[in-house]
Short mmCIF file of C-alpha atoms in Angstrom, two decimals:
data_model
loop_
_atom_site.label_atom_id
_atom_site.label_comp_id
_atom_site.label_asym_id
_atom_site.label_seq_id
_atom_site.Cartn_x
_atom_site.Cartn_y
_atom_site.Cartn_z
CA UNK A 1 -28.74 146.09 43.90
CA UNK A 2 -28.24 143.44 41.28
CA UNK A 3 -30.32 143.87 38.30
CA UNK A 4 -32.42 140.82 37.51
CA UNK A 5 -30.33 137.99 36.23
CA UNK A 6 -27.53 139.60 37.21
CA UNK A 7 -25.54 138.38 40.43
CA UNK A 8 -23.56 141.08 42.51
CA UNK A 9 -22.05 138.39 44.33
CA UNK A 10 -20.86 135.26 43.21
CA UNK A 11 -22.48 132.68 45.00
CA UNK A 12 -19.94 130.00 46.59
CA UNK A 13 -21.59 127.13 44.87
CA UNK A 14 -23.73 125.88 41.82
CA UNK A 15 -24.73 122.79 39.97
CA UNK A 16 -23.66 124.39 36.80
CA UNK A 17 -20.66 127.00 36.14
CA UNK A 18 -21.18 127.98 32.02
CA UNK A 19 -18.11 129.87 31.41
CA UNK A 20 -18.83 132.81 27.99
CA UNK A 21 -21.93 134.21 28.02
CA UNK A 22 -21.79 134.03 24.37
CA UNK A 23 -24.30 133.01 22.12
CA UNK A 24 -23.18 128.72 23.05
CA UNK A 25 -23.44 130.03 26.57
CA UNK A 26 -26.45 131.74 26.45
CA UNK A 27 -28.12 128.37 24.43
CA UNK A 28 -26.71 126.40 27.02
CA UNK A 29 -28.50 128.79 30.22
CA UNK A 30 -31.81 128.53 28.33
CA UNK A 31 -31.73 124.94 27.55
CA UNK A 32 -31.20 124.55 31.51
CA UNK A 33 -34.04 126.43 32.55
CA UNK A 34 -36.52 124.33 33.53
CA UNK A 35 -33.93 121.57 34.55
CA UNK A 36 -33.95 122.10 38.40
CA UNK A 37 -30.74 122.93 38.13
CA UNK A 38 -29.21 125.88 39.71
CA UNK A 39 -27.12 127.75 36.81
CA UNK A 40 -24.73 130.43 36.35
CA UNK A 41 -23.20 132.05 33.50
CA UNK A 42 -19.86 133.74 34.32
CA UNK A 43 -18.34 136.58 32.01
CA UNK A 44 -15.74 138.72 31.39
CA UNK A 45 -16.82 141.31 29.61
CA UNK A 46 -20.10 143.88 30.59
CA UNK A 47 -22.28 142.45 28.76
CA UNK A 48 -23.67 139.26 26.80
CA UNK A 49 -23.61 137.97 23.67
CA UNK A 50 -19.63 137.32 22.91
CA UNK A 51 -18.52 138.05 19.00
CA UNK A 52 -22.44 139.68 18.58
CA UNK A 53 -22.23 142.82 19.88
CA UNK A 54 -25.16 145.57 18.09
CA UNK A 55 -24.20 149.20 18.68
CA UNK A 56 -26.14 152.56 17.45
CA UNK A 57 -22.87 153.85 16.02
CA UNK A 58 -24.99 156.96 15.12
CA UNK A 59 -28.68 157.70 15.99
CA UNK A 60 -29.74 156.44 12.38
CA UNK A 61 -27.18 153.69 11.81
CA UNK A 62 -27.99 150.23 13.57
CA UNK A 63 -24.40 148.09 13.27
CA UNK A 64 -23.43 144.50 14.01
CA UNK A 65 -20.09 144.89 15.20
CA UNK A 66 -19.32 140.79 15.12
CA UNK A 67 -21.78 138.55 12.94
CA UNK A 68 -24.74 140.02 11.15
CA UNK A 69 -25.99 137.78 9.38
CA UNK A 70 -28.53 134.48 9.97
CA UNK A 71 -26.58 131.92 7.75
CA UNK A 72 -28.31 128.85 6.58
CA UNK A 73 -31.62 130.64 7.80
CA UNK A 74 -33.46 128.04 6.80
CA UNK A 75 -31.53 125.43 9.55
CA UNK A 76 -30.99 128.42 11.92
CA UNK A 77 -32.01 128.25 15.41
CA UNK A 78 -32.27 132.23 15.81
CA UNK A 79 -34.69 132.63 13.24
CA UNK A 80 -37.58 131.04 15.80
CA UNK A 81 -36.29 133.20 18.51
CA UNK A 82 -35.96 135.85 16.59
CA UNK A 83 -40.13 135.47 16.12
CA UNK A 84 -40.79 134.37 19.69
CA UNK A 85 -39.07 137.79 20.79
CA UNK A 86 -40.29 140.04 18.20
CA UNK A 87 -37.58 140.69 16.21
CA UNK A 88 -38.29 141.65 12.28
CA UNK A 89 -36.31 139.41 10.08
CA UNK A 90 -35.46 141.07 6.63
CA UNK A 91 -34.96 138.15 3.81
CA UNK A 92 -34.19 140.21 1.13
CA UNK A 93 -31.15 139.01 -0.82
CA UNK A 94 -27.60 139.56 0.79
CA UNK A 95 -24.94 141.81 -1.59
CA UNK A 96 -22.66 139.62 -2.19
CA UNK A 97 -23.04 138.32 -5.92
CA UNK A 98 -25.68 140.29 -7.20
CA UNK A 99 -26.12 143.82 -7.50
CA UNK A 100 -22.71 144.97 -8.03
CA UNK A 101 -22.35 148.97 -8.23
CA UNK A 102 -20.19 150.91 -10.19
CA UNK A 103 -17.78 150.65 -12.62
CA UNK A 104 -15.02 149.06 -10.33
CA UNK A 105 -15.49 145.89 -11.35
CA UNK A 106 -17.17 145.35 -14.91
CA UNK A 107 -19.84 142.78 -15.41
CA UNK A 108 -17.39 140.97 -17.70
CA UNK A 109 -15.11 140.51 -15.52
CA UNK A 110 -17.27 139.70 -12.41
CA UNK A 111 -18.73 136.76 -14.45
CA UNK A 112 -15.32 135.59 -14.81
CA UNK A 113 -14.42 136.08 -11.23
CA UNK A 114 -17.36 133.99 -10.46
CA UNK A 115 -16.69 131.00 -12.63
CA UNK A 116 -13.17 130.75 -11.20
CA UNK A 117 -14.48 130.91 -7.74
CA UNK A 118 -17.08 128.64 -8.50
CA UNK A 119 -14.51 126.12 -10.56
CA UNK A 120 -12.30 126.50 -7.29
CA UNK A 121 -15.23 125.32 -5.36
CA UNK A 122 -16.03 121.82 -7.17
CA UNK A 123 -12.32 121.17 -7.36
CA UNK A 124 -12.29 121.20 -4.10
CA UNK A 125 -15.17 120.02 -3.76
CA UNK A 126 -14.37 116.66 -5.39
CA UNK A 127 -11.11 115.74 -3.77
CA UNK A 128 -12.70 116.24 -0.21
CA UNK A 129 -15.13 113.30 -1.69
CA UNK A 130 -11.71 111.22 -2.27
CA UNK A 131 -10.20 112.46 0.93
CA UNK A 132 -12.75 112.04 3.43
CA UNK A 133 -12.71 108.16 2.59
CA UNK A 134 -8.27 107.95 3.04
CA UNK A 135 -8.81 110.92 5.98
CA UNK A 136 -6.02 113.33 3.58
CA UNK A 137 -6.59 116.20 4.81
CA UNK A 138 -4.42 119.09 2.87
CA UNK A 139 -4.80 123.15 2.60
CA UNK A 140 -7.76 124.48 0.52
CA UNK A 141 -5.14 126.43 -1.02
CA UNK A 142 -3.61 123.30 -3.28
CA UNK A 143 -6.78 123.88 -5.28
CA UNK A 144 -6.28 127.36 -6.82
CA UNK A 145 -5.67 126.57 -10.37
CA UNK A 146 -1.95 127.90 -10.91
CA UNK A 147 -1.60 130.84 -12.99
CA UNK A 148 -5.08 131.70 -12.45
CA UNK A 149 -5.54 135.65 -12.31
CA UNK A 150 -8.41 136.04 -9.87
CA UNK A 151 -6.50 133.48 -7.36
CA UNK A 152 -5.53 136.59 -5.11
CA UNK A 153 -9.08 137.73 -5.25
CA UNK A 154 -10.54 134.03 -4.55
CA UNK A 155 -7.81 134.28 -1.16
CA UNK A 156 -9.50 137.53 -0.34
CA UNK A 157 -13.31 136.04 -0.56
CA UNK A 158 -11.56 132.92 2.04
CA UNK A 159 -10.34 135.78 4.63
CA UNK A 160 -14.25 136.89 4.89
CA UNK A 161 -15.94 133.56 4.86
CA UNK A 162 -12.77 131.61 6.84
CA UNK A 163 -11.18 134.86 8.37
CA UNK A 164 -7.81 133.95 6.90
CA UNK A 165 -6.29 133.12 3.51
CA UNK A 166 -6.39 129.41 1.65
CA UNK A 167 -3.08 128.01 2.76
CA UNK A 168 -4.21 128.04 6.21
CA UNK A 169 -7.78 126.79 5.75
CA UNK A 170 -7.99 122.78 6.40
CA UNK A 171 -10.14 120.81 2.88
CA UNK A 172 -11.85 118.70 4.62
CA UNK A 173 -12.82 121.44 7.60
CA UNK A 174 -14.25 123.65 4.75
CA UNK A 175 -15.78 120.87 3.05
CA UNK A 176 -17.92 120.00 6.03
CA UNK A 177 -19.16 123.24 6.76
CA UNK A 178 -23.19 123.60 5.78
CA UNK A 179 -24.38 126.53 4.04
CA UNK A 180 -27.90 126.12 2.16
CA UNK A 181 -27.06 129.56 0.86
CA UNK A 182 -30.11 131.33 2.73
CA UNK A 183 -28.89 134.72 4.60
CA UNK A 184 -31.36 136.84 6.83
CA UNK A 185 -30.85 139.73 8.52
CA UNK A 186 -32.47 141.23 11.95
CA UNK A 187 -33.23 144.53 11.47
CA UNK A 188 -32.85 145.84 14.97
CA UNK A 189 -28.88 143.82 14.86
CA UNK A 190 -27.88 139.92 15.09
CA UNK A 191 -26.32 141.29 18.65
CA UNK A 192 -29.13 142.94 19.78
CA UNK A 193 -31.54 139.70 19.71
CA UNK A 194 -28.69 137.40 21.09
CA UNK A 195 -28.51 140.06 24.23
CA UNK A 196 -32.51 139.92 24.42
CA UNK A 197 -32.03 135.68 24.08
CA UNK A 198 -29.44 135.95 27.29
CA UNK A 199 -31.92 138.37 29.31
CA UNK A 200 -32.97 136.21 31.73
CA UNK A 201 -30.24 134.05 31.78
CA UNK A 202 -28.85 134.06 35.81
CA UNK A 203 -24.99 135.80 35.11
CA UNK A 204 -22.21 137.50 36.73
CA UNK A 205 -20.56 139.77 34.67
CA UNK A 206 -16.99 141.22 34.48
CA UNK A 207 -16.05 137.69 36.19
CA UNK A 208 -12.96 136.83 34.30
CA UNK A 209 -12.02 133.17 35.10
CA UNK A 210 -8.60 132.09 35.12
CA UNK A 211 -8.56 128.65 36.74
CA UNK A 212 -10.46 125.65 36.18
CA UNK A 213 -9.48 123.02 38.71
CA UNK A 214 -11.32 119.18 38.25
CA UNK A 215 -8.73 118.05 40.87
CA UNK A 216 -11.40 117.23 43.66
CA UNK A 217 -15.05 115.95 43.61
CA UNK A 218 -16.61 119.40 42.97
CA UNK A 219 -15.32 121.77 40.10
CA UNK A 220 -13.64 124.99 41.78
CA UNK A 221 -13.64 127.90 39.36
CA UNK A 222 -11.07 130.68 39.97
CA UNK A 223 -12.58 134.63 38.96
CA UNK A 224 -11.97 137.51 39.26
CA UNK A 225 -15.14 138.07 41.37
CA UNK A 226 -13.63 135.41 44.07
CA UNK A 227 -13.87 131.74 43.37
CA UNK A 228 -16.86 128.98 43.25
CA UNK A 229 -17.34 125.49 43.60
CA UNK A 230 -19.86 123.58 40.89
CA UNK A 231 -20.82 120.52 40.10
CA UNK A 232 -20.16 120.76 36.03
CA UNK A 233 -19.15 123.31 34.21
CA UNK A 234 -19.69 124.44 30.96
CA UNK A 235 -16.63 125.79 28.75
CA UNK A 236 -17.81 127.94 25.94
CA UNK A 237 -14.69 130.10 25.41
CA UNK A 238 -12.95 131.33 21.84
CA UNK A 239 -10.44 128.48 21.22
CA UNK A 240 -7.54 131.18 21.42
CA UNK A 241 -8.45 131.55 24.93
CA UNK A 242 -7.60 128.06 25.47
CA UNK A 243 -5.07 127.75 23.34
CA UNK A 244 -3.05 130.51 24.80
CA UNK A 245 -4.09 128.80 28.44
CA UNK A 246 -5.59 132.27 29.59
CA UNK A 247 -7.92 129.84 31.24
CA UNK A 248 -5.79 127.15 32.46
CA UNK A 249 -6.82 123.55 33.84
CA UNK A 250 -5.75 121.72 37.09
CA UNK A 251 -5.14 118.96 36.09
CA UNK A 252 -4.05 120.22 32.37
CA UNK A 253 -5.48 119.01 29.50
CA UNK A 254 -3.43 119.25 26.77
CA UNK A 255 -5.66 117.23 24.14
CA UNK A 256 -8.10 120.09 24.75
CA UNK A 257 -5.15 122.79 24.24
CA UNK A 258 -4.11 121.06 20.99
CA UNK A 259 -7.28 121.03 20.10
CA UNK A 260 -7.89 124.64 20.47
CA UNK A 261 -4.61 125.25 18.78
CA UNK A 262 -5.77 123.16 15.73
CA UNK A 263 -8.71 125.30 15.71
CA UNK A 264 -7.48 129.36 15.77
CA UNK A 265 -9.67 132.31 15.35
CA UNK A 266 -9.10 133.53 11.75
CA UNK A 267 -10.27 137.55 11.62
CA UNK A 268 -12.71 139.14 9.46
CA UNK A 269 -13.21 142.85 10.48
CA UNK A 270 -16.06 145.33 10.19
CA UNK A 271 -15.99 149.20 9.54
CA UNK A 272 -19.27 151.69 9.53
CA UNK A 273 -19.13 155.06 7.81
CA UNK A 274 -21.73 157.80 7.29
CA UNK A 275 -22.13 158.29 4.35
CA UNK A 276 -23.83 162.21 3.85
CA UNK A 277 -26.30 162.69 0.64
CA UNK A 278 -26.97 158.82 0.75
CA UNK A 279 -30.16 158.50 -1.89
CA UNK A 280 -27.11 159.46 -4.46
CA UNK A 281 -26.08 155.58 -4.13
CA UNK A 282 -28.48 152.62 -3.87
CA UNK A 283 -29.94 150.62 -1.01
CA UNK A 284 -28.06 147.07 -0.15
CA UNK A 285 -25.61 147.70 -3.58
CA UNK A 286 -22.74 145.82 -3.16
CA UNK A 287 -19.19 147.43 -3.89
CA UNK A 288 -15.86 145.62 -5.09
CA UNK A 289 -13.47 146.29 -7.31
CA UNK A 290 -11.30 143.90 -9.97
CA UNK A 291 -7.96 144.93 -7.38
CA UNK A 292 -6.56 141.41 -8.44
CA UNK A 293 -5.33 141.16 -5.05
CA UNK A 294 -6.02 139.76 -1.30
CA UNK A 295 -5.61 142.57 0.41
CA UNK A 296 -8.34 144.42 -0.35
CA UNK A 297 -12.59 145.16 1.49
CA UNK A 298 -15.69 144.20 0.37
CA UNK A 299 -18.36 146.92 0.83
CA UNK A 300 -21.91 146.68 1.26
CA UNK A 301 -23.93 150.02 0.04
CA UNK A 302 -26.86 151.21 2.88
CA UNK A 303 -27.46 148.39 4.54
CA UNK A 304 -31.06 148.09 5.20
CA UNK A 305 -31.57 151.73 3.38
CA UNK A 306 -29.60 153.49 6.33
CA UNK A 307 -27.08 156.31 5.52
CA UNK A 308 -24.12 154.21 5.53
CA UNK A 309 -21.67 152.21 3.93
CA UNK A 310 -20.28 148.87 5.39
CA UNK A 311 -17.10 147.19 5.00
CA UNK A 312 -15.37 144.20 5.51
CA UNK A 313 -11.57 143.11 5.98
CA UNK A 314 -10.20 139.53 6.78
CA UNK A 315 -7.31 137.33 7.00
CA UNK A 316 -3.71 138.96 7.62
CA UNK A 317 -4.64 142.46 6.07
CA UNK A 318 -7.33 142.68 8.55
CA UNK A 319 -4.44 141.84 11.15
CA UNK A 320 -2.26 144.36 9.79
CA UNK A 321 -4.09 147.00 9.67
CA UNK A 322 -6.11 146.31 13.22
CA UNK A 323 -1.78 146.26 14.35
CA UNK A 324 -1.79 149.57 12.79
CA UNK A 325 -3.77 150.97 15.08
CA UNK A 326 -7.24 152.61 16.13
CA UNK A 327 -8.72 153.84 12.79
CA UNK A 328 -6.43 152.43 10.60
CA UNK A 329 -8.92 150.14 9.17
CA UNK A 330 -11.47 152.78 9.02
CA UNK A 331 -8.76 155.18 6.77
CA UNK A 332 -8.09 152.43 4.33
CA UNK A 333 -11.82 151.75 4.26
CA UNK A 334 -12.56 155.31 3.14
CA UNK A 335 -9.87 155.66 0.38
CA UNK A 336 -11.14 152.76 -1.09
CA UNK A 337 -14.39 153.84 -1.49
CA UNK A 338 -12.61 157.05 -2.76
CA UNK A 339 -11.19 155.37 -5.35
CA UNK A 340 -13.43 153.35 -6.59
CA UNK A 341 -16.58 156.13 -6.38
CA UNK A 342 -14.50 159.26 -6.94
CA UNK A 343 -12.76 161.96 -5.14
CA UNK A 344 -16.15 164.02 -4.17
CA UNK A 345 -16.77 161.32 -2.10
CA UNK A 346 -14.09 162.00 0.37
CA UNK A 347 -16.55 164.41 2.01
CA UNK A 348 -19.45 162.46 2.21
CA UNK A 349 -17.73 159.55 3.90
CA UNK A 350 -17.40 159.93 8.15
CA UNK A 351 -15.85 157.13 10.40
CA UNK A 352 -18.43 155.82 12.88
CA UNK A 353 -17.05 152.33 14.58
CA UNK A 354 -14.64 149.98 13.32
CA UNK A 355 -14.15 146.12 15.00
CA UNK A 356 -11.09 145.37 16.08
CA UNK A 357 -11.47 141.34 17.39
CA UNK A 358 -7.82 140.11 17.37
CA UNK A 359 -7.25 143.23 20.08
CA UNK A 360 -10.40 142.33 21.76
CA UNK A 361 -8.84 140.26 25.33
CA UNK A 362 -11.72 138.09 25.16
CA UNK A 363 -12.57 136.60 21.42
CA UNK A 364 -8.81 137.28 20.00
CA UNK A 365 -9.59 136.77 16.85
CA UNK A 366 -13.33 136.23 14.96
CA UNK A 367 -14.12 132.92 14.28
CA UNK A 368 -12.42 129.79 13.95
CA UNK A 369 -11.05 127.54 11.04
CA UNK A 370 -9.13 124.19 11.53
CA UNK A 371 -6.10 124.20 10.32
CA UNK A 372 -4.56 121.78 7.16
CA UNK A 373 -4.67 118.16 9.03
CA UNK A 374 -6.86 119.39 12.26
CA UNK A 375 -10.75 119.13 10.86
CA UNK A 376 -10.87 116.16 13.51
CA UNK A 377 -9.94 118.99 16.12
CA UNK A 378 -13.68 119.86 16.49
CA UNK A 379 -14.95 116.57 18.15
CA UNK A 380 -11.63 116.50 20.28
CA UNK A 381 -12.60 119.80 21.51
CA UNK A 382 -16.33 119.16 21.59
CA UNK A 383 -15.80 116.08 23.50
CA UNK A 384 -16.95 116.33 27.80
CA UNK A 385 -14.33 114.70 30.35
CA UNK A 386 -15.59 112.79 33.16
CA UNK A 387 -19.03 113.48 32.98
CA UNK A 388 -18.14 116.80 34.83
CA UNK A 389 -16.33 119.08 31.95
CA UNK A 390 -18.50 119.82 28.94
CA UNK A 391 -17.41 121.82 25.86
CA UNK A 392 -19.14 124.03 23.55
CA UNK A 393 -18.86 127.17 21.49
CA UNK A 394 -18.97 128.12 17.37
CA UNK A 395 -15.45 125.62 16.80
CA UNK A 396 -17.27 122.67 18.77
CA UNK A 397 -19.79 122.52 15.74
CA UNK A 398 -19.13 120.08 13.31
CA UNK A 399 -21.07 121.85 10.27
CA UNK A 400 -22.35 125.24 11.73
CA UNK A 401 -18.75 126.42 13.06
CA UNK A 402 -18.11 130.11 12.51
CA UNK A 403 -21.33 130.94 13.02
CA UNK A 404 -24.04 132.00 15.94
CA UNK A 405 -26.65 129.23 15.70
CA UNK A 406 -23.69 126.93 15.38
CA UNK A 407 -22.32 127.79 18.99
CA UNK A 408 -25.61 128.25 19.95
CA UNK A 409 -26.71 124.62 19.19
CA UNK A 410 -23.50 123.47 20.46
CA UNK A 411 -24.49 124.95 24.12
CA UNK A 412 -27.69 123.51 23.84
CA UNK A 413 -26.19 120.03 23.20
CA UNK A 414 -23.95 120.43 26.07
CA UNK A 415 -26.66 121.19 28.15
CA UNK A 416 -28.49 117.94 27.26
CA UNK A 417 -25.17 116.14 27.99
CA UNK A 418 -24.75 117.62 31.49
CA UNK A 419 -28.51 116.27 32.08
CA UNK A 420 -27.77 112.99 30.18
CA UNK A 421 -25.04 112.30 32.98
CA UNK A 422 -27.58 113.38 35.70
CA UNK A 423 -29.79 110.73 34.89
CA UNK A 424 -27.52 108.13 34.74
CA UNK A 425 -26.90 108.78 38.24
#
């Protein structure tokens, strides 16, 4: 018996095929509720809610495997769902510049730190001004100051916000991302309430499509649940999934492809670990150290008071060690903490879940980042063809990319352009 919402056969026809059941695929469903429309929402995975994924990685330790936090949650769409659904939103500060722990990295020298990255910032900053009227578009990393010491640690803080280092992040791409700075939390996991949003959405899951064919007057979508015919689809998948044509086109559409390819999934990686006698180090601390280099995590101290310690890796260390293997990140995780807490810590720390999203078959990588000269990649890719494709997802967004609300907007405006061609008719 198919559970509600959820189809155990694929019917042989629809108006509209929304292909990710992601967060932009999941805004897309619900903004086509009430349209009349029939609707389905093909996956490949078993369950919803793409790069958000909550897990109880132990039976007191709620963690957000992908995103966790509710950027810009003043201008996020999740917060009001987040209320219509019930879900407690904790705004108290996020870790990252204040309350530093420890002696790893002095107050002295974190000031410092912060003025370079700041300084780095409004360089940039400035020429994107210049460029975005000649359309220059160069590497943020031209704007390290040369000889600076905390450049390798400025690279590191780029692989968590961009998922990869400077030399690959595009100016004018990082430029026109929005971030008023505001970061909530949902204290029951950023997955969990993205899987409540997509509850009712109609979806067949573990449907894996391979073919998109816009050949004939109806769309016919290949799966691996058996193939159906719609009348628009929806295309809300990671850019590498494009890019590497694991969903190919018929006819091909290589602007789309290039596109994609402009646009690649950096990787920023997540690691949980009990953490045994926990009041011994404070709640929401944050925990760096001066390593003066880019390989390196970021960890956040008990998030939300729970007996754990979170941390982060991104860009090509994150790569290296996911290569490594199953637990690799976790082990480098844990003697870092060693070393910057001391060796009686060793003990207290246990391994509960890492992420590993560049292994994952269908995200390949965490969120996206366009390229040096490929910012314009994001209305290429955004852009519907013949009133019968329509694009969305996170790298579609032209100021919210990377995030959750971004690709959730993004389905939502693809949803409004499905019905804006509907009317025409």
């Amino acid at each position: 018996r198919a559970r509600a919402g959820r189809m155990s056969t694929l019917p042989s026809s629809v108006d509209v095929a929304i292909i990710g059941a992601g967060a932009a695929g999941l805004g897309a469903a619900n903004a086509l509720k009430n349209s009349g429309l029939s609707v389905l929402v093909l996956e490949a995975r078993d369950r919803v809610g793409g790069r958000a994924h909550t897990i109880m990685a132990s039976p007191d330790v709620i963690f957000d495997v992908g995103c966790g936090w509710l950027h810009s949650a003043d201008e996020n769409s999740f917060v009001k769902i987040a209320e219509q659904l019930g879900f407690e939103i904790n705004k108290s500060l996020p870790p990252w510049r204040e309350r530093a722990y420890g002696k790893a990295f002095p107050q002295d020298d974190r000031d410092d730190f912060i003025r370079a990255l700041d300084a780095f910032y409004d360089r940039a900053e400035q020429t994107a001004i210049e460029a975005g009227r000649s359309g220059r578009d160069v590497a943020a990393s031209l704007f390290l100051e040369p000889g600076n010491r905390w450049n390798p640690m400025i690279d590191a803080i780029s692989t968590y916000i961009n998922g990869c280092e400077l030399d690959s992040v595009s100016l004018l791409d990082m430029d026109a991302y929005e971030d008023t700075d505001i970061n909530w939390r949902v204290r029951r996991g950023y997955g969990a309430l993205i899987a409540a949003y997509g509850a009712a959405c109609p979806l067949a899951l573990n449907c894996a499509v391979t073919l998109i064919d816009h050949s004939g007057k109806r769309v016919r979508i290949e799966t691996s649940r058996g193939t159906l015919a719609a009348g628009k689809a929806i295309v809300t998948v990671p850019t590498n999934l494009i890019a590497d044509e694991t969903i190919r086109f018929h006819p091909a559409l290589p602007a789309k492809v290039d596109a994609a390819r402009g646009l690649p999934l950096g990787l920023a990686d997540k690691v949980t670990l009990a953490l045994a006698e926990a009041e011994a180090l404070p709640k929401e601390g944050n925990l760096r150290a001066a390593t003066m280099r880019t390989d390196m995590g970021t960890y956040h101290l008990r998030p939300f008071g729970q007996p754990c310690i979170e941390g982060f890796f991104g860009g090509r260390f994150a790569r290296q060690l996911e290569d490594a293997g199953d637990g690799a990140i976790t082990a480098v995780a844990i003697d870092e903490v060693v070393s910057f807490l001391g060796n009686d810590f060793r003990r207290k720390l246990k391994p509960l879940a890492e992420s590993r999203w560049a292994h994952d078959p269908w995200a390949r990588g965490s969120y996206s980042h366009a390229l040096p000269g490929h910012a314009g990649d994001r209305a290429v890719l955004a852009a519907p063809m013949d009133g019968r494709l329509f694009f969305a997802g996170e790298a579609t967004s032209p100021n919210f990319f990377s995030t959750a609300h971004g690709a959730r907007d993004s389905g939502e405006r693809a949803a409004k352009e499905v019905l804006q061609t509907l009317a025409k008719v």
